[in-house]
């Protein structure tokens, strides 16, 4: 056997092994800036349309006698939409700042927002609601817009909810500064070979499933409150109508009783006049 050929074969085999090891060591993922290129923007647009369609579908699933007017429905759902858009674009901005896989960093941000962030939002809403009720700022009570509904109340509640989102995102960003998240980031989507598939999963599939559940639950809570208000108003109207009917019946009975008394008085007067006439004749 030719020693030169044997040496070339060994070098070729070593080159193949080194290439395989290098390929395994290189982390998979989408490139830096992939979230804001044409494909990434298209996926985000699809996510916005699908998420909005979920809220539309929920409205048409409501019973007709309990379905909210379009204005109330817009006021209820737009706060969620504004908060979700703020969180989404903040995560995109923060993910593009890294030199590593931006898709995995976006997914980590989103999952933290959907878990720890939801607890922060819930606690913040409770605290803010307590302060608003204590200070009697009625226009800032979440879900209450006045009668008739006022746009000023909706704007104030949107601003207050957006402030809560800022607090939540700041806290989550500080949590991500804790050492150890980088290893999880490398493991999270390392085994997905196609960067575009990873982008679709991270920006469309996972956010759609989580956001659809969150939107549906939060909107149902708002809807129940609206139903309760509507039912209370219907109950109040029914009580008022019953009171009115009772007053009419009482009035009718009183009028009938007065008529009977008048007839009795007239009969007594007739008898008295007859007796007097008889006595005069005698």
Phi, psi and omega in degrees: 000141182289121179300325180295319179294321178296320179294318178297322179296319179294319179296320178296318178297318179295323178295320178296318180296316179298320179295321179295316179296318180296322180293321179291327182283337181283121181294141177277163176147172180282158184283162177295129184091000182293333181290338183245011174278184186299316181293319179295318178295322177298315180298319179294323176296320177297319178299317180297316181295316182293318180296318178295323179296329177297316178293323176296317179298319180296322180296318181285347174277347180288145175302144185298324182284349180241005182289133181289147171299157183301324182293315178295318178299318178296316179299319182293313188276335184293329177298317177296319182296316180296316178297318180293320178295320178297314180296318183297308184289332173293319177295321177297316180297314181293325181291326180285348179283340183276153175270355180265197183294110182289333181294316180293323177293321176298316181297320177297316177300314183295316180294323176293323177296323183281347181246281179296322180297323179296323176296319178296316180297316180300313180295321180294319179296319178297316181294315180295319179297322178295318180294317181297316180292324180291321179276353179061042173271082189297330182288345182258007176286121184299128178090353179252121184241002181091173179224104004286162181300136182250135179294331180297321178296319179295317180297316179298318179292323176298316179297319179294318179293322177295323176297321176297321178296322178296316178298315181298314183292325177297316180295317179296322178296323177291324178297322181291345176283349179293132180298145178117340180288336182296319178296318177296323179297322180290326182280332192303310183234026186293330188267008175267113188284331186264120179298323179291323175296319177298319180296318179296317180295318186284319188265335185246302190292303182296312178298325180296313182297312183291314181294323180299316179295314182295315180299316183296316182293312182296318180293327177295322177297316178295320181296320179297321178296319179294319178300318182295319177297316180296316180295322178296318180295321178295319179296320178297319179295321179295319178296319179296318179296319178296319178298321180294317178297320179296319178296321178297317179296318177298319180295320179296316178297320180294318178296320179295320179295321178296320178297318179297320179295320178296319177298319179295319179296317178297322179295318178296320178297321179296318179295318180296317179296323179295320180294317180298317180297322180293319180293322178295321180295325177287000000 
